[in-house]
PDB file of C-alpha atoms in Angstrom:
ATOM      1  CA  UNK F   1       0.000   0.000   0.000  1.00 45.00           C
ATOM      2  CA  UNK F   2       1.429   3.375  -1.027  1.00 48.00           C
ATOM      3  CA  UNK F   3       2.166   5.633   1.921  1.00 66.00           C
ATOM      4  CA  UNK F   4      -0.049   8.735   2.080  1.00 86.00           C
ATOM      5  CA  UNK F   5       1.319  10.015   5.370  1.00 95.00           C
ATOM      6  CA  UNK F   6       4.650  11.617   6.267  1.00 95.00           C
ATOM      7  CA  UNK F   7       5.176  10.737   9.929  1.00 97.00           C
ATOM      8  CA  UNK F   8       3.201   7.546  10.445  1.00 98.00           C
ATOM      9  CA  UNK F   9       3.202   4.104   8.859  1.00 97.00           C
ATOM     10  CA  UNK F  10      -0.372   3.173   7.978  1.00 97.00           C
ATOM     11  CA  UNK F  11      -1.374  -0.397   7.295  1.00 96.00           C
ATOM     12  CA  UNK F  12      -4.496  -2.555   7.168  1.00 97.00           C
ATOM     13  CA  UNK F  13      -4.194  -6.286   7.837  1.00 97.00           C
ATOM     14  CA  UNK F  14      -7.664  -7.653   7.121  1.00 97.00           C
ATOM     15  CA  UNK F  15      -9.666  -6.579  10.203  1.00 98.00           C
ATOM     16  CA  UNK F  16      -6.772  -4.805  11.934  1.00 98.00           C
ATOM     17  CA  UNK F  17      -5.816  -1.220  11.119  1.00 98.00           C
ATOM     18  CA  UNK F  18      -2.365  -0.117  12.296  1.00 98.00           C
ATOM     19  CA  UNK F  19      -1.121   3.433  12.909  1.00 98.00           C
ATOM     20  CA  UNK F  20       2.593   3.409  13.696  1.00 98.00           C
ATOM     21  CA  UNK F  21       4.284   6.624  14.870  1.00 98.00           C
ATOM     22  CA  UNK F  22       7.278   6.975  12.581  1.00 98.00           C
ATOM     23  CA  UNK F  23       9.710   9.631  13.817  1.00 97.00           C
ATOM     24  CA  UNK F  24      12.182   7.259  15.510  1.00 97.00           C
ATOM     25  CA  UNK F  25      15.134   9.674  15.333  1.00 95.00           C
ATOM     26  CA  UNK F  26      13.193  12.085  17.571  1.00 95.00           C
ATOM     27  CA  UNK F  27      11.809   9.204  19.667  1.00 97.00           C
ATOM     28  CA  UNK F  28       8.430   9.776  17.997  1.00 97.00           C
ATOM     29  CA  UNK F  29       8.038  13.252  19.508  1.00 96.00           C
ATOM     30  CA  UNK F  30       4.889  15.123  18.454  1.00 95.00           C
ATOM     31  CA  UNK F  31       6.546  17.249  15.783  1.00 93.00           C
ATOM     32  CA  UNK F  32       6.352  17.427  12.017  1.00 94.00           C
ATOM     33  CA  UNK F  33       2.985  16.214  10.732  1.00 95.00           C
ATOM     34  CA  UNK F  34       2.692  13.405  13.265  1.00 96.00           C
ATOM     35  CA  UNK F  35      -0.425  14.566  15.109  1.00 96.00           C
ATOM     36  CA  UNK F  36      -2.301  15.537  11.936  1.00 96.00           C
ATOM     37  CA  UNK F  37      -1.324  12.225  10.369  1.00 98.00           C
ATOM     38  CA  UNK F  38      -2.755  10.354  13.356  1.00 98.00           C
ATOM     39  CA  UNK F  39      -6.004  12.343  13.158  1.00 98.00           C
ATOM     40  CA  UNK F  40      -6.359  11.674   9.428  1.00 97.00           C
ATOM     41  CA  UNK F  41      -5.589   7.961   9.819  1.00 98.00           C
ATOM     42  CA  UNK F  42      -8.096   7.613  12.665  1.00 98.00           C
ATOM     43  CA  UNK F  43     -10.724   9.222  10.459  1.00 97.00           C
ATOM     44  CA  UNK F  44      -9.901   6.853   7.613  1.00 97.00           C
ATOM     45  CA  UNK F  45     -10.061   3.755   9.806  1.00 98.00           C
ATOM     46  CA  UNK F  46     -13.238   4.940  11.484  1.00 98.00           C
ATOM     47  CA  UNK F  47     -14.997   4.614   8.110  1.00 97.00           C
ATOM     48  CA  UNK F  48     -13.172   1.496   6.943  1.00 98.00           C
ATOM     49  CA  UNK F  49     -15.777  -1.159   6.083  1.00 97.00           C
ATOM     50  CA  UNK F  50     -13.807  -4.176   7.325  1.00 97.00           C
ATOM     51  CA  UNK F  51     -11.627  -3.306  10.305  1.00 98.00           C
ATOM     52  CA  UNK F  52     -12.544  -4.040  13.914  1.00 98.00           C
ATOM     53  CA  UNK F  53      -9.345  -3.037  15.729  1.00 98.00           C
ATOM     54  CA  UNK F  54      -7.330   0.164  15.381  1.00 98.00           C
ATOM     55  CA  UNK F  55      -3.803  -0.279  16.755  1.00 98.00           C
ATOM     56  CA  UNK F  56      -1.704   2.728  17.771  1.00 98.00           C
ATOM     57  CA  UNK F  57       1.979   1.894  18.239  1.00 98.00           C
ATOM     58  CA  UNK F  58       5.462   3.264  17.534  1.00 98.00           C
ATOM     59  CA  UNK F  59       8.483   2.629  15.331  1.00 98.00           C
ATOM     60  CA  UNK F  60      11.856   2.263  17.036  1.00 97.00           C
ATOM     61  CA  UNK F  61      12.726   1.962  20.693  1.00 96.00           C
ATOM     62  CA  UNK F  62      10.199   4.522  22.063  1.00 98.00           C
ATOM     63  CA  UNK F  63       6.448   4.707  21.763  1.00 98.00           C
ATOM     64  CA  UNK F  64       6.646   8.498  22.037  1.00 98.00           C
ATOM     65  CA  UNK F  65       8.713  11.066  23.922  1.00 96.00           C
ATOM     66  CA  UNK F  66       5.811  13.520  23.831  1.00 94.00           C
ATOM     67  CA  UNK F  67       6.143  17.208  22.988  1.00 85.00           C
ATOM     68  CA  UNK F  68       9.053  18.567  20.994  1.00 73.00           C
ATOM     69  CA  UNK F  69      10.856  20.321  23.880  1.00 65.00           C
ATOM     70  CA  UNK F  70      12.906  22.581  21.619  1.00 59.00           C
ATOM     71  CA  UNK F  71       9.797  23.695  19.779  1.00 57.00           C
ATOM     72  CA  UNK F  72       7.900  24.542  22.962  1.00 56.00           C
ATOM     73  CA  UNK F  73      10.839  26.368  24.540  1.00 52.00           C
ATOM     74  CA  UNK F  74      10.566  29.281  22.147  1.00 53.00           C
ATOM     75  CA  UNK F  75       6.776  29.516  22.249  1.00 54.00           C
ATOM     76  CA  UNK F  76       6.709  32.363  24.783  1.00 55.00           C
ATOM     77  CA  UNK F  77       8.880  34.701  22.703  1.00 66.00           C
ATOM     78  CA  UNK F  78       5.977  36.319  20.831  1.00 79.00           C
ATOM     79  CA  UNK F  79       4.663  39.629  22.121  1.00 89.00           C
ATOM     80  CA  UNK F  80       0.990  40.091  23.026  1.00 93.00           C
ATOM     81  CA  UNK F  81      -1.072  43.189  23.833  1.00 94.00           C
ATOM     82  CA  UNK F  82      -2.488  41.662  27.006  1.00 96.00           C
ATOM     83  CA  UNK F  83      -3.035  38.376  28.814  1.00 95.00           C
ATOM     84  CA  UNK F  84      -6.394  37.802  27.106  1.00 96.00           C
ATOM     85  CA  UNK F  85      -4.785  37.871  23.661  1.00 95.00           C
ATOM     86  CA  UNK F  86      -1.977  35.647  24.916  1.00 93.00           C
ATOM     87  CA  UNK F  87      -4.393  33.070  26.304  1.00 94.00           C
ATOM     88  CA  UNK F  88      -6.467  32.935  23.120  1.00 94.00           C
ATOM     89  CA  UNK F  89      -3.277  32.509  21.087  1.00 94.00           C
ATOM     90  CA  UNK F  90      -2.170  29.548  23.179  1.00 91.00           C
ATOM     91  CA  UNK F  91      -5.620  27.959  23.176  1.00 92.00           C
ATOM     92  CA  UNK F  92      -5.604  28.214  19.391  1.00 92.00           C
ATOM     93  CA  UNK F  93      -2.151  26.635  19.320  1.00 89.00           C
ATOM     94  CA  UNK F  94      -3.389  23.683  21.396  1.00 88.00           C
ATOM     95  CA  UNK F  95      -6.685  23.273  19.506  1.00 88.00           C
ATOM     96  CA  UNK F  96      -5.431  20.261  17.522  1.00 91.00           C
ATOM     97  CA  UNK F  97      -5.703  18.342  20.798  1.00 90.00           C
ATOM     98  CA  UNK F  98      -9.483  18.607  20.712  1.00 93.00           C
ATOM     99  CA  UNK F  99      -9.747  16.847  17.362  1.00 96.00           C
ATOM    100  CA  UNK F 100      -7.077  14.277  18.227  1.00 97.00           C
ATOM    101  CA  UNK F 101      -8.801  13.217  21.435  1.00 97.00           C
ATOM    102  CA  UNK F 102     -12.277  13.490  19.915  1.00 97.00           C
ATOM    103  CA  UNK F 103     -11.122  11.196  17.105  1.00 98.00           C
ATOM    104  CA  UNK F 104     -10.132   8.564  19.662  1.00 98.00           C
ATOM    105  CA  UNK F 105     -13.086   9.079  22.014  1.00 98.00           C
ATOM    106  CA  UNK F 106     -15.602   8.822  19.136  1.00 98.00           C
ATOM    107  CA  UNK F 107     -13.726   6.125  17.226  1.00 98.00           C
ATOM    108  CA  UNK F 108     -16.107   3.293  16.324  1.00 98.00           C
ATOM    109  CA  UNK F 109     -13.418   0.631  16.194  1.00 98.00           C
ATOM    110  CA  UNK F 110     -11.778  -0.951  19.265  1.00 98.00           C
ATOM    111  CA  UNK F 111      -8.689   1.174  19.985  1.00 98.00           C
ATOM    112  CA  UNK F 112      -5.632  -0.879  20.953  1.00 98.00           C
ATOM    113  CA  UNK F 113      -2.698   1.062  22.380  1.00 98.00           C
ATOM    114  CA  UNK F 114       0.403  -1.085  21.804  1.00 98.00           C
ATOM    115  CA  UNK F 115       3.279   0.360  23.818  1.00 98.00           C
ATOM    116  CA  UNK F 116       6.344  -0.906  22.014  1.00 98.00           C
ATOM    117  CA  UNK F 117       8.626   1.103  24.313  1.00 98.00           C
ATOM    118  CA  UNK F 118       8.732   3.999  26.779  1.00 98.00           C
ATOM    119  CA  UNK F 119       6.285   6.895  26.734  1.00 98.00           C
ATOM    120  CA  UNK F 120       7.067  10.338  28.144  1.00 98.00           C
ATOM    121  CA  UNK F 121       4.796  13.347  28.668  1.00 96.00           C
ATOM    122  CA  UNK F 122       1.999  13.255  26.114  1.00 96.00           C
ATOM    123  CA  UNK F 123       3.342   9.892  24.968  1.00 97.00           C
ATOM    124  CA  UNK F 124       2.558   8.568  28.458  1.00 98.00           C
ATOM    125  CA  UNK F 125      -0.736  10.355  29.069  1.00 97.00           C
ATOM    126  CA  UNK F 126      -2.713  11.337  25.982  1.00 97.00           C
ATOM    127  CA  UNK F 127      -3.819   7.886  24.818  1.00 98.00           C
ATOM    128  CA  UNK F 128      -3.514   5.556  27.812  1.00 97.00           C
ATOM    129  CA  UNK F 129      -6.740   6.593  29.529  1.00 96.00           C
ATOM    130  CA  UNK F 130      -8.948   6.658  26.426  1.00 97.00           C
ATOM    131  CA  UNK F 131      -7.716   3.513  24.664  1.00 98.00           C
ATOM    132  CA  UNK F 132     -10.019   0.497  24.970  1.00 98.00           C
ATOM    133  CA  UNK F 133      -7.189  -1.998  25.507  1.00 98.00           C
ATOM    134  CA  UNK F 134      -3.546  -1.303  26.442  1.00 98.00           C
ATOM    135  CA  UNK F 135      -0.883  -3.857  25.492  1.00 98.00           C
ATOM    136  CA  UNK F 136       2.788  -3.335  26.312  1.00 98.00           C
ATOM    137  CA  UNK F 137       6.244  -4.705  25.679  1.00 98.00           C
ATOM    138  CA  UNK F 138       8.306  -5.998  28.578  1.00 98.00           C
ATOM    139  CA  UNK F 139      10.574  -3.344  30.033  1.00 97.00           C
ATOM    140  CA  UNK F 140       8.636  -0.354  28.728  1.00 98.00           C
ATOM    141  CA  UNK F 141       7.829   2.487  31.107  1.00 98.00           C
ATOM    142  CA  UNK F 142       5.783   5.684  31.341  1.00 98.00           C
ATOM    143  CA  UNK F 143       6.619   9.039  32.927  1.00 98.00           C
ATOM    144  CA  UNK F 144       4.917  12.445  32.831  1.00 96.00           C
ATOM    145  CA  UNK F 145       7.022  15.462  33.860  1.00 94.00           C
ATOM    146  CA  UNK F 146       4.123  17.904  33.412  1.00 94.00           C
ATOM    147  CA  UNK F 147       4.339  19.472  36.857  1.00 94.00           C
ATOM    148  CA  UNK F 148       8.146  19.550  36.764  1.00 92.00           C
ATOM    149  CA  UNK F 149       7.855  21.715  33.628  1.00 90.00           C
ATOM    150  CA  UNK F 150       5.225  24.027  35.095  1.00 91.00           C
ATOM    151  CA  UNK F 151       2.455  22.393  33.041  1.00 93.00           C
ATOM    152  CA  UNK F 152      -0.734  20.497  33.882  1.00 94.00           C
ATOM    153  CA  UNK F 153      -1.890  17.000  32.827  1.00 95.00           C
ATOM    154  CA  UNK F 154      -2.813  17.380  29.171  1.00 95.00           C
ATOM    155  CA  UNK F 155      -5.828  16.368  27.118  1.00 95.00           C
ATOM    156  CA  UNK F 156      -8.016  15.187  29.983  1.00 95.00           C
ATOM    157  CA  UNK F 157      -5.419  12.766  31.314  1.00 96.00           C
ATOM    158  CA  UNK F 158      -6.006  13.770  34.952  1.00 96.00           C
ATOM    159  CA  UNK F 159      -9.515  12.306  34.872  1.00 96.00           C
ATOM    160  CA  UNK F 160      -8.936   9.547  32.329  1.00 95.00           C
ATOM    161  CA  UNK F 161      -5.937   8.071  34.164  1.00 96.00           C
ATOM    162  CA  UNK F 162      -7.634   8.354  37.560  1.00 96.00           C
ATOM    163  CA  UNK F 163     -10.537   6.299  36.185  1.00 94.00           C
ATOM    164  CA  UNK F 164      -8.106   3.636  34.992  1.00 93.00           C
ATOM    165  CA  UNK F 165      -5.702   3.343  37.935  1.00 95.00           C
ATOM    166  CA  UNK F 166      -7.371   5.149  40.842  1.00 95.00           C
ATOM    167  CA  UNK F 167      -7.017   8.721  42.089  1.00 96.00           C
ATOM    168  CA  UNK F 168      -4.091   8.247  44.494  1.00 97.00           C
ATOM    169  CA  UNK F 169      -1.984   6.311  42.006  1.00 97.00           C
ATOM    170  CA  UNK F 170      -2.803   8.823  39.250  1.00 97.00           C
ATOM    171  CA  UNK F 171      -1.741  11.665  41.557  1.00 97.00           C
ATOM    172  CA  UNK F 172       1.571   9.936  42.271  1.00 97.00           C
ATOM    173  CA  UNK F 173       2.090   9.422  38.548  1.00 97.00           C
ATOM    174  CA  UNK F 174       0.964  12.886  37.411  1.00 97.00           C
ATOM    175  CA  UNK F 175       1.879  15.203  40.290  1.00 97.00           C
ATOM    176  CA  UNK F 176       5.243  13.727  41.248  1.00 97.00           C
ATOM    177  CA  UNK F 177       6.290  12.484  37.808  1.00 96.00           C
ATOM    178  CA  UNK F 178       6.780   8.955  39.070  1.00 96.00           C
ATOM    179  CA  UNK F 179       8.396   6.679  36.493  1.00 98.00           C
ATOM    180  CA  UNK F 180       6.246   3.557  36.264  1.00 98.00           C
ATOM    181  CA  UNK F 181       7.094   0.299  34.545  1.00 97.00           C
ATOM    182  CA  UNK F 182       4.403  -1.365  32.495  1.00 97.00           C
ATOM    183  CA  UNK F 183       4.689  -4.331  34.847  1.00 97.00           C
ATOM    184  CA  UNK F 184       3.658  -2.037  37.694  1.00 97.00           C
ATOM    185  CA  UNK F 185       0.923  -0.438  35.582  1.00 98.00           C
ATOM    186  CA  UNK F 186      -0.480  -3.876  34.788  1.00 98.00           C
ATOM    187  CA  UNK F 187      -0.940  -4.417  38.530  1.00 97.00           C
ATOM    188  CA  UNK F 188      -2.643  -1.024  38.756  1.00 96.00           C
ATOM    189  CA  UNK F 189      -5.098  -1.865  35.972  1.00 96.00           C
ATOM    190  CA  UNK F 190      -3.859   0.545  33.282  1.00 97.00           C
ATOM    191  CA  UNK F 191      -2.155  -2.137  31.161  1.00 98.00           C
ATOM    192  CA  UNK F 192      -4.117  -5.233  30.097  1.00 98.00           C
ATOM    193  CA  UNK F 193      -1.350  -7.572  28.943  1.00 98.00           C
ATOM    194  CA  UNK F 194       2.426  -7.588  28.559  1.00 98.00           C
ATOM    195  CA  UNK F 195       4.246  -9.377  25.730  1.00 98.00           C
ATOM    196  CA  UNK F 196       7.968 -10.068  25.196  1.00 98.00           C
ATOM    197  CA  UNK F 197       9.873  -7.141  23.707  1.00 97.00           C
ATOM    198  CA  UNK F 198      11.192  -9.231  20.833  1.00 97.00           C
ATOM    199  CA  UNK F 199       8.683  -9.311  17.960  1.00 97.00           C
ATOM    200  CA  UNK F 200       6.258  -7.337  20.124  1.00 98.00           C
ATOM    201  CA  UNK F 201       4.142  -5.877  17.334  1.00 97.00           C
ATOM    202  CA  UNK F 202       3.861  -9.228  15.591  1.00 98.00           C
ATOM    203  CA  UNK F 203       2.673 -10.698  18.899  1.00 98.00           C
ATOM    204  CA  UNK F 204       0.046  -7.950  19.185  1.00 98.00           C
ATOM    205  CA  UNK F 205      -1.326  -8.706  15.716  1.00 98.00           C
ATOM    206  CA  UNK F 206      -1.380 -12.449  16.449  1.00 98.00           C
ATOM    207  CA  UNK F 207      -3.201 -11.852  19.745  1.00 98.00           C
ATOM    208  CA  UNK F 208      -5.838  -9.701  18.037  1.00 98.00           C
ATOM    209  CA  UNK F 209      -6.286 -12.248  15.263  1.00 98.00           C
ATOM    210  CA  UNK F 210      -6.926 -14.865  17.938  1.00 98.00           C
ATOM    211  CA  UNK F 211      -9.605 -12.652  19.481  1.00 98.00           C
ATOM    212  CA  UNK F 212     -11.266 -12.294  16.095  1.00 98.00           C
ATOM    213  CA  UNK F 213     -11.374 -16.079  15.729  1.00 98.00           C
ATOM    214  CA  UNK F 214     -13.319 -16.359  18.989  1.00 98.00           C
ATOM    215  CA  UNK F 215     -15.332 -13.134  19.195  1.00 98.00           C
ATOM    216  CA  UNK F 216     -17.672 -11.408  16.765  1.00 98.00           C
ATOM    217  CA  UNK F 217     -16.179  -8.115  15.568  1.00 98.00           C
ATOM    218  CA  UNK F 218     -19.440  -6.128  15.512  1.00 98.00           C
ATOM    219  CA  UNK F 219     -20.275  -7.355  19.005  1.00 98.00           C
ATOM    220  CA  UNK F 220     -16.909  -6.152  20.318  1.00 98.00           C
ATOM    221  CA  UNK F 221     -17.464  -2.761  18.696  1.00 98.00           C
ATOM    222  CA  UNK F 222     -20.963  -2.555  20.187  1.00 98.00           C
ATOM    223  CA  UNK F 223     -19.580  -3.469  23.620  1.00 98.00           C
ATOM    224  CA  UNK F 224     -17.140  -0.561  23.270  1.00 98.00           C
ATOM    225  CA  UNK F 225     -19.944   1.814  22.217  1.00 98.00           C
ATOM    226  CA  UNK F 226     -22.231   0.856  25.091  1.00 98.00           C
ATOM    227  CA  UNK F 227     -19.451   1.247  27.632  1.00 96.00           C
ATOM    228  CA  UNK F 228     -18.099   4.557  26.346  1.00 96.00           C
ATOM    229  CA  UNK F 229     -21.245   6.425  25.270  1.00 96.00           C
ATOM    230  CA  UNK F 230     -22.221   7.626  28.782  1.00 96.00           C
ATOM    231  CA  UNK F 231     -18.659   8.907  29.349  1.00 95.00           C
ATOM    232  CA  UNK F 232     -18.271  10.920  26.141  1.00 97.00           C
ATOM    233  CA  UNK F 233     -19.409  14.317  27.434  1.00 97.00           C
ATOM    234  CA  UNK F 234     -17.237  14.005  30.541  1.00 96.00           C
ATOM    235  CA  UNK F 235     -14.193  13.022  28.494  1.00 96.00           C
ATOM    236  CA  UNK F 236     -14.606  15.874  26.006  1.00 96.00           C
ATOM    237  CA  UNK F 237     -15.100  18.402  28.791  1.00 96.00           C
ATOM    238  CA  UNK F 238     -11.957  17.077  30.472  1.00 96.00           C
ATOM    239  CA  UNK F 239     -10.013  17.705  27.239  1.00 96.00           C
ATOM    240  CA  UNK F 240     -11.248  21.306  27.053  1.00 96.00           C
ATOM    241  CA  UNK F 241     -10.680  21.972  30.760  1.00 96.00           C
ATOM    242  CA  UNK F 242      -7.106  20.694  30.501  1.00 96.00           C
ATOM    243  CA  UNK F 243      -6.415  22.834  27.427  1.00 95.00           C
ATOM    244  CA  UNK F 244      -7.781  25.936  29.179  1.00 95.00           C
ATOM    245  CA  UNK F 245      -5.722  25.275  32.314  1.00 96.00           C
ATOM    246  CA  UNK F 246      -2.608  24.664  30.207  1.00 94.00           C
ATOM    247  CA  UNK F 247      -3.105  27.973  28.382  1.00 94.00           C
ATOM    248  CA  UNK F 248      -3.321  29.779  31.746  1.00 95.00           C
ATOM    249  CA  UNK F 249      -0.001  28.262  32.783  1.00 93.00           C
ATOM    250  CA  UNK F 250       1.588  29.721  29.645  1.00 91.00           C
ATOM    251  CA  UNK F 251      -0.080  33.102  30.277  1.00 93.00           C
ATOM    252  CA  UNK F 252       1.539  33.094  33.707  1.00 92.00           C
ATOM    253  CA  UNK F 253       4.860  32.237  32.100  1.00 88.00           C
ATOM    254  CA  UNK F 254       5.382  29.271  34.391  1.00 84.00           C
ATOM    255  CA  UNK F 255       6.761  26.816  31.813  1.00 84.00           C
ATOM    256  CA  UNK F 256       9.051  29.246  29.961  1.00 77.00           C
ATOM    257  CA  UNK F 257      12.167  29.080  32.135  1.00 76.00           C
ATOM    258  CA  UNK F 258      11.682  25.409  32.933  1.00 76.00           C
ATOM    259  CA  UNK F 259      11.601  24.544  29.233  1.00 72.00           C
ATOM    260  CA  UNK F 260      14.696  26.656  28.563  1.00 74.00           C
ATOM    261  CA  UNK F 261      16.530  24.877  31.382  1.00 75.00           C
ATOM    262  CA  UNK F 262      15.467  21.521  29.957  1.00 70.00           C
ATOM    263  CA  UNK F 263      16.711  22.447  26.479  1.00 68.00           C
ATOM    264  CA  UNK F 264      20.037  23.614  27.944  1.00 69.00           C
ATOM    265  CA  UNK F 265      20.373  20.321  29.807  1.00 68.00           C
ATOM    266  CA  UNK F 266      19.625  18.287  26.689  1.00 63.00           C
ATOM    267  CA  UNK F 267      22.099  20.362  24.691  1.00 65.00           C
ATOM    268  CA  UNK F 268      24.788  19.853  27.341  1.00 68.00           C
ATOM    269  CA  UNK F 269      24.255  16.091  27.329  1.00 64.00           C
ATOM    270  CA  UNK F 270      24.425  16.069  23.522  1.00 60.00           C
ATOM    271  CA  UNK F 271      27.755  17.921  23.589  1.00 64.00           C
ATOM    272  CA  UNK F 272      29.124  15.546  26.213  1.00 62.00           C
ATOM    273  CA  UNK F 273      28.192  12.551  24.071  1.00 60.00           C
ATOM    274  CA  UNK F 274      29.853  14.100  21.022  1.00 61.00           C
ATOM    275  CA  UNK F 275      33.137  14.379  22.920  1.00 60.00           C
ATOM    276  CA  UNK F 276      33.220  10.658  23.625  1.00 57.00           C
TER     277      UNK F 276
END
C-alpha cells in the first residue's frame, strides 16, 4: 500500500488497522505532521468497512517522547497586547488536541494502544486513559514530567488516568512524575497484557487475530460503544478543561524558564556525548 502520510506508517491487515508513529530519530516526539497524520488515519479507519481493531503503536525503541521540547521552549517569545490575547493565542495553538482526542473518544473501532517502548509526557498520558485496551512490551515504562515543567496534565489525562488506575496512584504518577514500569501499571489496571519485547508488534497482531477467531467483531465494537457512550461528554469536557488550564499556565509564564533549562540540559548532554 502506497504511503499517504509523512510521519506515520499506515497499514491494514484484514480486520486490523495499524497506525505506527514513525519519527524514531526524535523518539516519535509530536513534531512534524505526526499529530495531523494520526487524526487523518483515525478518520480513515473509522470509516473502513472491514476493520474491527485500530492499533496505535510506535516505530523504534520509544512509543513516544511527547512534545518537541525545543519547539515549545521558544513559544513564549511572541509579544501580546495583554493576557487575554496571549491566552487565546495559546488555546488556538493547542486546539489540535481537541480533534485528536475526539477522534479517539468517538472512534467506532476498538482502539488498541500497543506500547512498544517507553512513553514520556503526552506519549505517556494522551492515549492511555482513552484507549479500549492497552498492550505493552516488557521493560517499557511511562513518565509524565508535566508538573516539573510548570504544566498540567494534558488532554483530559487527569480524569482519564484516575478512572483507569485510581485517584491516588494517578496523583503519584501525574503530580510527582513517578516513572512507572508497564509491569507495575499492569498491577494497577492501566495495562491489560504484557508481551515479550522481541517481535512485540507481531505478537500484538497475532493476539488480536486470535480474538477475532473467537469473538464477533461487531459485538466487540458494540460493547465498546455501550461502555463509552455515557462517558463521552465528561471526556470531552476534560479535554477542554485541561487545554484551558494549560493555556493559563503559559499566560503566567510558568513553563518558559523550565523549558529553557530543559533544552540547555539536553544540549549539554548532547555535547558531552559528542566528545566521547
